[in-house]
Each structure stands twice: as structure tokens, then as C-alpha cells.
């Protein structure tokens, strides 16, 4: 209805164990889309697991720049792509787009069609204001990339975090790893999206995920905004990777640089 022609890559519904096809076949599917001059964007079908496996023998160099759209497990591909200076979009997948509210769908199309994006309202934790390169990630996937060639440069970034289905102690363990490896020392601000299905285990002493986030992030001395509308199990606002973002920890706002006319 928006005037786009949608093509499904051959083998998009393949199965190989818990993966959507062998690594070789999935690389071929991605290469087919990247090398097709008529294809101006790649909307990933789903997340799950397996994206990082494609990066063991992979280079984006030599392919036409085009939008790569997705989130969750697609974090690994988005981070790899950003290392080449090419922006992807942390946004809904093909399998989640239909459940998005209209404003979220419109936001995604606004971006790919060259229109500026409205600020997102969350809950400010204080810390003043900061600007930096927007780096939206799934916490679990990004944690597993620390210490690898795909680990991003965290210097002068606004880190946007979300996750799903992780117990509070697992969130604690991952954030502690980030602290120990020094990643947070370079980050200018943290934007927190939805941590869904991250409830404490029943009848076991635990912190809530909110308590863990405040304990592990609250002393960083940088602007932090939580309850932003992105992530799993709800509205997943499109966040372009690599754009300059502005985080206001006092007013609870995440805003992006406007697109230049022309």
C-alpha cells in the first residue's frame, strides 16, 4: 500500500537445526540482496540467533550501500555494517512490523524516505545533556561481541539498550562485564528501551530489572533516559545506527539530528 515492491529471497524459510539455513546459504541470500541494484533496502525477516555466525567470513566492502533494517539478533549485522561507515536501522522486523502501532510504522518509513524523526520521550534519570553517535543494540547480542573484531568503537556514543527474556541476574552479569572491560568509560549517555519478560524468578530472592539497571548504570555520571519506546513486545521506534543523537537526562528526551534538505 506504500508503493514498494517486496521480494522474498529464495530460501528465506529454510531450516537447518535452530538456524534459518546453513551459514553459506544465508550469506548467499544476503549477497544476492546486496548485489541487486533494484534492491534499495533489506528488511530482515526475524531475529532469534545466527547473525553473528555470518561474520566469521564476511566483508561489506564492495557492495552498494543500502538500508539494513532489523533488531535483536540483527544487532550483530548492524554493528558490523556500522564499522564500514554505513548506517543501518534498528527497527521492526518483517515478522513484527504488522504488530507495530501506526506511529512506529510511519517513523520507519519517514526515515527511509528521507524525513526527520521526532524526539522520543522517556523517563530521565538526570545527568544533564550529551550528544554522540547513536548505537542501538540488543544487550545480550552486543555483550557476546565484546572482545571480537565486531566490537564497536564506544567513544562518544549514545548507547541505546534493550533486551528480552533475561533474568535480572543475567542483566547484572552482562552490565558488569561492560563495566569491567571499560566500555562505559567512553559512552556519553545511555538510552534504555524495553527490557521485556525480564521478571525475577518466582520464590527466589532477586532484584527487579529496574533495580539492576539503576545499580549498574546509575553511577556512571552520564545522562540516562529509561522507558523509551523501543525493543521487544511493544512499539519499536526506528533508531538509525550512526546518526548524531542528543540525550537529555533531565527532561527524558532522545532526539536525533534533522536530515539536511536536498
mmCIF file of C-alpha atoms in Angstrom:
data_model
loop_
_atom_site.group_PDB
_atom_site.id
_atom_site.type_symbol
_atom_site.label_atom_id
_atom_site.label_comp_id
_atom_site.label_asym_id
_atom_site.label_seq_id
_atom_site.Cartn_x
_atom_site.Cartn_y
_atom_site.Cartn_z
ATOM 1 C CA UNK A 1 0.000 0.000 0.000
ATOM 2 C CA UNK A 2 3.041 2.292 0.288
ATOM 3 C CA UNK A 3 4.208 1.671 -3.251
ATOM 4 C CA UNK A 4 7.102 -0.656 -2.500
ATOM 5 C CA UNK A 5 7.760 -3.900 -4.348
ATOM 6 C CA UNK A 6 8.612 -6.637 -1.848
ATOM 7 C CA UNK A 7 10.633 -9.690 -2.825
ATOM 8 C CA UNK A 8 11.447 -12.633 -0.573
ATOM 9 C CA UNK A 9 14.895 -14.096 -1.096
ATOM 10 C CA UNK A 10 14.862 -17.747 -2.211
ATOM 11 C CA UNK A 11 15.280 -19.954 0.836
ATOM 12 C CA UNK A 12 14.038 -17.344 3.301
ATOM 13 C CA UNK A 13 12.054 -20.077 5.097
ATOM 14 C CA UNK A 14 14.826 -22.698 5.138
ATOM 15 C CA UNK A 15 15.623 -24.594 8.319
ATOM 16 C CA UNK A 16 18.915 -26.063 9.491
ATOM 17 C CA UNK A 17 18.645 -27.074 13.123
ATOM 18 C CA UNK A 18 17.842 -23.903 15.042
ATOM 19 C CA UNK A 19 19.085 -21.732 12.156
ATOM 20 C CA UNK A 20 17.280 -20.425 9.067
ATOM 21 C CA UNK A 21 19.577 -22.332 6.721
ATOM 22 C CA UNK A 22 23.298 -23.041 6.628
ATOM 23 C CA UNK A 23 25.733 -20.175 7.098
ATOM 24 C CA UNK A 24 26.775 -20.496 3.449
ATOM 25 C CA UNK A 25 23.195 -20.337 2.197
ATOM 26 C CA UNK A 26 22.332 -17.390 4.422
ATOM 27 C CA UNK A 27 25.413 -15.488 3.249
ATOM 28 C CA UNK A 28 24.354 -16.136 -0.353
ATOM 29 C CA UNK A 29 20.886 -14.749 0.378
ATOM 30 C CA UNK A 30 22.385 -11.616 1.879
ATOM 31 C CA UNK A 31 24.837 -11.228 -1.001
ATOM 32 C CA UNK A 32 22.024 -11.591 -3.520
ATOM 33 C CA UNK A 33 20.156 -8.706 -1.945
ATOM 34 C CA UNK A 34 23.297 -6.586 -1.552
ATOM 35 C CA UNK A 35 24.314 -7.052 -5.190
ATOM 36 C CA UNK A 36 20.850 -6.430 -6.650
ATOM 37 C CA UNK A 37 20.782 -2.817 -7.928
ATOM 38 C CA UNK A 38 16.986 -2.838 -7.803
ATOM 39 C CA UNK A 39 17.041 -3.619 -4.082
ATOM 40 C CA UNK A 40 17.300 -0.415 -2.060
ATOM 41 C CA UNK A 41 16.745 -1.886 1.376
ATOM 42 C CA UNK A 42 16.920 -5.200 3.236
ATOM 43 C CA UNK A 43 14.218 -5.828 5.834
ATOM 44 C CA UNK A 44 15.288 -8.811 7.919
ATOM 45 C CA UNK A 45 12.551 -11.396 8.451
ATOM 46 C CA UNK A 46 13.255 -12.269 12.077
ATOM 47 C CA UNK A 47 15.871 -12.352 14.817
ATOM 48 C CA UNK A 48 16.457 -15.351 17.080
ATOM 49 C CA UNK A 49 20.057 -16.485 16.714
ATOM 50 C CA UNK A 50 22.615 -16.899 13.967
ATOM 51 C CA UNK A 51 23.529 -13.451 12.680
ATOM 52 C CA UNK A 52 26.988 -13.407 14.251
ATOM 53 C CA UNK A 53 27.891 -16.704 12.545
ATOM 54 C CA UNK A 54 27.721 -14.940 9.181
ATOM 55 C CA UNK A 55 30.510 -12.564 10.207
ATOM 56 C CA UNK A 56 33.226 -15.226 10.500
ATOM 57 C CA UNK A 57 33.880 -14.981 6.766
ATOM 58 C CA UNK A 58 32.355 -11.720 5.653
ATOM 59 C CA UNK A 59 33.026 -8.215 4.358
ATOM 60 C CA UNK A 60 30.585 -5.457 3.441
ATOM 61 C CA UNK A 61 33.221 -3.781 1.271
ATOM 62 C CA UNK A 62 32.387 -3.652 -2.424
ATOM 63 C CA UNK A 63 28.617 -3.755 -2.010
ATOM 64 C CA UNK A 64 26.221 -0.933 -2.786
ATOM 65 C CA UNK A 65 25.156 0.923 0.362
ATOM 66 C CA UNK A 66 21.522 0.223 1.188
ATOM 67 C CA UNK A 67 19.386 0.137 4.295
ATOM 68 C CA UNK A 68 19.661 -2.929 6.514
ATOM 69 C CA UNK A 69 16.661 -2.970 8.840
ATOM 70 C CA UNK A 70 16.114 -5.142 11.915
ATOM 71 C CA UNK A 71 16.855 -5.574 15.607
ATOM 72 C CA UNK A 72 17.509 -8.182 18.296
ATOM 73 C CA UNK A 73 19.878 -10.785 16.767
ATOM 74 C CA UNK A 74 20.329 -8.446 13.781
ATOM 75 C CA UNK A 75 22.396 -6.279 16.162
ATOM 76 C CA UNK A 76 25.490 -8.214 15.061
ATOM 77 C CA UNK A 77 24.942 -7.313 11.397
ATOM 78 C CA UNK A 78 24.112 -3.693 12.211
ATOM 79 C CA UNK A 79 27.304 -3.292 14.250
ATOM 80 C CA UNK A 80 29.418 -4.930 11.558
ATOM 81 C CA UNK A 81 27.879 -2.671 8.921
ATOM 82 C CA UNK A 82 28.477 0.446 11.014
ATOM 83 C CA UNK A 83 32.213 -0.324 11.083
ATOM 84 C CA UNK A 84 32.209 0.409 7.349
ATOM 85 C CA UNK A 85 30.604 3.799 7.963
ATOM 86 C CA UNK A 86 27.266 2.614 6.582
ATOM 87 C CA UNK A 87 24.130 3.193 8.625
ATOM 88 C CA UNK A 88 21.561 0.505 9.281
ATOM 89 C CA UNK A 89 18.306 0.962 11.145
ATOM 90 C CA UNK A 90 17.459 -0.653 14.483
ATOM 91 C CA UNK A 91 13.767 -1.150 13.763
ATOM 92 C CA UNK A 92 10.967 -3.739 13.481
ATOM 93 C CA UNK A 93 11.452 -6.977 11.565
ATOM 94 C CA UNK A 94 9.248 -8.276 8.774
ATOM 95 C CA UNK A 95 7.599 -10.621 11.284
ATOM 96 C CA UNK A 96 6.951 -7.874 13.860
ATOM 97 C CA UNK A 97 6.062 -4.918 11.639
ATOM 98 C CA UNK A 98 2.347 -5.746 11.427
ATOM 99 C CA UNK A 99 2.009 -5.537 15.220
ATOM 100 C CA UNK A 100 3.574 -2.070 15.406
ATOM 101 C CA UNK A 101 1.388 0.952 16.152
ATOM 102 C CA UNK A 102 0.845 3.239 13.176
ATOM 103 C CA UNK A 103 3.164 5.941 14.509
ATOM 104 C CA UNK A 104 6.040 3.455 14.723
ATOM 105 C CA UNK A 105 5.476 2.166 11.182
ATOM 106 C CA UNK A 106 5.287 5.741 9.929
ATOM 107 C CA UNK A 107 8.503 6.592 11.757
ATOM 108 C CA UNK A 108 10.366 3.810 9.946
ATOM 109 C CA UNK A 109 9.107 4.922 6.541
ATOM 110 C CA UNK A 110 9.794 8.553 7.392
ATOM 111 C CA UNK A 111 13.435 7.669 7.898
ATOM 112 C CA UNK A 112 13.954 5.515 4.807
ATOM 113 C CA UNK A 113 12.160 8.148 2.721
ATOM 114 C CA UNK A 114 14.400 10.937 3.965
ATOM 115 C CA UNK A 115 12.291 12.704 6.584
ATOM 116 C CA UNK A 116 13.481 13.757 10.034
ATOM 117 C CA UNK A 117 12.356 11.853 13.127
ATOM 118 C CA UNK A 118 10.537 13.220 16.154
ATOM 119 C CA UNK A 119 12.129 13.041 19.626
ATOM 120 C CA UNK A 120 11.254 10.104 21.857
ATOM 121 C CA UNK A 121 10.014 10.704 25.397
ATOM 122 C CA UNK A 122 11.153 8.539 28.268
ATOM 123 C CA UNK A 123 11.970 8.905 31.953
ATOM 124 C CA UNK A 124 15.026 10.974 32.790
ATOM 125 C CA UNK A 125 17.452 9.812 35.468
ATOM 126 C CA UNK A 126 19.321 13.100 35.450
ATOM 127 C CA UNK A 127 22.897 13.636 34.387
ATOM 128 C CA UNK A 128 22.363 16.636 32.140
ATOM 129 C CA UNK A 129 22.671 16.514 28.368
ATOM 130 C CA UNK A 130 25.025 14.782 25.964
ATOM 131 C CA UNK A 131 25.411 14.262 22.233
ATOM 132 C CA UNK A 132 27.064 11.410 20.411
ATOM 133 C CA UNK A 133 26.835 8.753 17.741
ATOM 134 C CA UNK A 134 23.696 6.658 18.252
ATOM 135 C CA UNK A 135 24.457 2.981 18.872
ATOM 136 C CA UNK A 136 21.253 0.956 19.431
ATOM 137 C CA UNK A 137 21.834 -2.679 20.416
ATOM 138 C CA UNK A 138 20.342 -5.749 21.985
ATOM 139 C CA UNK A 139 22.287 -6.108 25.231
ATOM 140 C CA UNK A 140 22.812 -9.876 25.023
ATOM 141 C CA UNK A 141 23.983 -9.846 21.406
ATOM 142 C CA UNK A 142 26.266 -6.848 21.912
ATOM 143 C CA UNK A 143 27.755 -8.382 25.067
ATOM 144 C CA UNK A 144 28.680 -11.511 23.143
ATOM 145 C CA UNK A 145 30.541 -9.347 20.614
ATOM 146 C CA UNK A 146 32.764 -7.648 23.210
ATOM 147 C CA UNK A 147 36.399 -8.513 22.569
ATOM 148 C CA UNK A 148 35.738 -9.541 18.960
ATOM 149 C CA UNK A 149 36.577 -7.656 15.745
ATOM 150 C CA UNK A 150 32.909 -6.666 15.576
ATOM 151 C CA UNK A 151 33.031 -4.823 18.899
ATOM 152 C CA UNK A 152 32.113 -1.233 18.054
ATOM 153 C CA UNK A 153 34.063 1.855 18.969
ATOM 154 C CA UNK A 154 32.188 3.160 22.011
ATOM 155 C CA UNK A 155 33.936 6.534 22.040
ATOM 156 C CA UNK A 156 31.476 9.444 22.018
ATOM 157 C CA UNK A 157 28.394 7.252 21.617
ATOM 158 C CA UNK A 158 24.845 7.376 22.883
ATOM 159 C CA UNK A 159 24.286 3.716 23.723
ATOM 160 C CA UNK A 160 20.683 2.512 23.359
ATOM 161 C CA UNK A 161 19.978 -0.796 25.140
ATOM 162 C CA UNK A 162 17.087 -3.272 25.041
ATOM 163 C CA UNK A 163 16.602 -6.973 25.755
ATOM 164 C CA UNK A 164 14.040 -9.705 26.234
ATOM 165 C CA UNK A 165 13.704 -12.876 28.287
ATOM 166 C CA UNK A 166 16.743 -12.373 30.512
ATOM 167 C CA UNK A 167 16.505 -12.779 34.290
ATOM 168 C CA UNK A 168 17.709 -9.785 36.331
ATOM 169 C CA UNK A 169 20.884 -11.598 37.426
ATOM 170 C CA UNK A 170 21.780 -12.171 33.764
ATOM 171 C CA UNK A 171 21.290 -8.477 33.019
ATOM 172 C CA UNK A 172 23.512 -7.747 36.029
ATOM 173 C CA UNK A 173 26.196 -10.120 34.754
ATOM 174 C CA UNK A 174 26.231 -8.572 31.294
ATOM 175 C CA UNK A 175 26.324 -4.977 32.507
ATOM 176 C CA UNK A 176 29.094 -5.893 34.940
ATOM 177 C CA UNK A 177 31.099 -7.262 32.015
ATOM 178 C CA UNK A 178 30.673 -3.928 30.218
ATOM 179 C CA UNK A 179 31.899 -2.135 33.323
ATOM 180 C CA UNK A 180 34.906 -4.420 33.745
ATOM 181 C CA UNK A 181 36.022 -4.116 30.119
ATOM 182 C CA UNK A 182 35.823 -0.322 30.287
ATOM 183 C CA UNK A 183 33.207 0.155 27.581
ATOM 184 C CA UNK A 184 31.076 2.533 29.644
ATOM 185 C CA UNK A 185 34.045 4.855 30.231
ATOM 186 C CA UNK A 186 33.774 6.020 26.604
ATOM 187 C CA UNK A 187 29.976 6.261 26.356
ATOM 188 C CA UNK A 188 28.416 9.740 26.527
ATOM 189 C CA UNK A 189 24.917 8.643 27.538
ATOM 190 C CA UNK A 190 22.631 5.619 27.841
ATOM 191 C CA UNK A 191 19.127 5.371 26.386
ATOM 192 C CA UNK A 192 17.182 2.443 27.835
ATOM 193 C CA UNK A 193 14.366 0.851 25.894
ATOM 194 C CA UNK A 194 12.180 -2.054 26.887
ATOM 195 C CA UNK A 195 13.534 -4.961 28.948
ATOM 196 C CA UNK A 196 10.553 -7.238 28.470
ATOM 197 C CA UNK A 197 9.965 -10.659 30.034
ATOM 198 C CA UNK A 198 12.866 -9.928 32.398
ATOM 199 C CA UNK A 199 10.932 -10.601 35.582
ATOM 200 C CA UNK A 200 12.606 -12.024 38.698
ATOM 201 C CA UNK A 201 12.285 -15.799 39.171
ATOM 202 C CA UNK A 202 9.414 -16.904 41.391
ATOM 203 C CA UNK A 203 10.182 -17.647 45.056
ATOM 204 C CA UNK A 204 13.878 -16.798 44.682
ATOM 205 C CA UNK A 205 15.414 -13.663 46.239
ATOM 206 C CA UNK A 206 16.124 -11.203 43.453
ATOM 207 C CA UNK A 207 16.357 -7.613 42.352
ATOM 208 C CA UNK A 208 13.969 -6.334 39.709
ATOM 209 C CA UNK A 209 15.432 -5.479 36.316
ATOM 210 C CA UNK A 210 14.781 -1.805 37.091
ATOM 211 C CA UNK A 211 16.857 -2.102 40.257
ATOM 212 C CA UNK A 212 19.658 -3.830 38.366
ATOM 213 C CA UNK A 213 19.727 -1.164 35.670
ATOM 214 C CA UNK A 214 19.858 1.631 38.234
ATOM 215 C CA UNK A 215 22.564 -0.126 40.252
ATOM 216 C CA UNK A 216 24.812 -0.940 37.288
ATOM 217 C CA UNK A 217 24.260 2.278 35.290
ATOM 218 C CA UNK A 218 23.217 4.933 37.777
ATOM 219 C CA UNK A 219 26.732 5.787 38.972
ATOM 220 C CA UNK A 220 28.272 6.347 35.535
ATOM 221 C CA UNK A 221 27.913 10.117 35.789
ATOM 222 C CA UNK A 222 26.347 10.469 32.335
ATOM 223 C CA UNK A 223 22.823 11.276 31.107
ATOM 224 C CA UNK A 224 20.469 8.290 31.262
ATOM 225 C CA UNK A 225 16.909 8.056 29.972
ATOM 226 C CA UNK A 226 14.785 4.929 30.522
ATOM 227 C CA UNK A 227 11.324 3.741 29.417
ATOM 228 C CA UNK A 228 11.913 4.727 25.795
ATOM 229 C CA UNK A 229 9.607 3.077 23.232
ATOM 230 C CA UNK A 230 11.915 0.627 21.505
ATOM 231 C CA UNK A 231 12.668 -3.061 21.890
ATOM 232 C CA UNK A 232 10.623 -6.272 22.081
ATOM 233 C CA UNK A 233 6.942 -6.741 22.975
ATOM 234 C CA UNK A 234 5.702 -3.256 22.190
ATOM 235 C CA UNK A 235 6.299 -0.234 20.000
ATOM 236 C CA UNK A 236 9.783 -0.443 18.496
ATOM 237 C CA UNK A 237 10.704 3.044 17.330
ATOM 238 C CA UNK A 238 13.190 3.131 14.453
ATOM 239 C CA UNK A 239 16.672 4.237 15.561
ATOM 240 C CA UNK A 240 19.232 4.853 12.790
ATOM 241 C CA UNK A 241 22.660 3.489 13.663
ATOM 242 C CA UNK A 242 25.423 6.072 13.437
ATOM 243 C CA UNK A 243 23.315 9.221 13.435
ATOM 244 C CA UNK A 244 24.153 12.016 15.859
ATOM 245 C CA UNK A 245 21.767 11.785 18.811
ATOM 246 C CA UNK A 246 21.084 14.083 21.738
ATOM 247 C CA UNK A 247 20.126 12.687 25.138
ATOM 248 C CA UNK A 248 18.576 14.883 27.817
ATOM 249 C CA UNK A 249 18.737 13.055 31.125
ATOM 250 C CA UNK A 250 16.814 15.797 32.910
ATOM 251 C CA UNK A 251 13.831 16.064 30.549
ATOM 252 C CA UNK A 252 13.882 12.414 29.479
ATOM 253 C CA UNK A 253 14.297 13.059 25.756
ATOM 254 C CA UNK A 254 16.154 11.256 22.985
ATOM 255 C CA UNK A 255 16.349 13.319 19.803
ATOM 256 C CA UNK A 256 18.195 12.934 16.513
ATOM 257 C CA UNK A 257 19.842 15.416 14.207
ATOM 258 C CA UNK A 258 17.436 16.547 11.475
ATOM 259 C CA UNK A 259 18.037 15.404 7.921
ATOM 260 C CA UNK A 260 19.572 18.139 5.786
ATOM 261 C CA UNK A 261 17.301 19.389 2.967
ATOM 262 C CA UNK A 262 18.001 18.100 -0.506
#
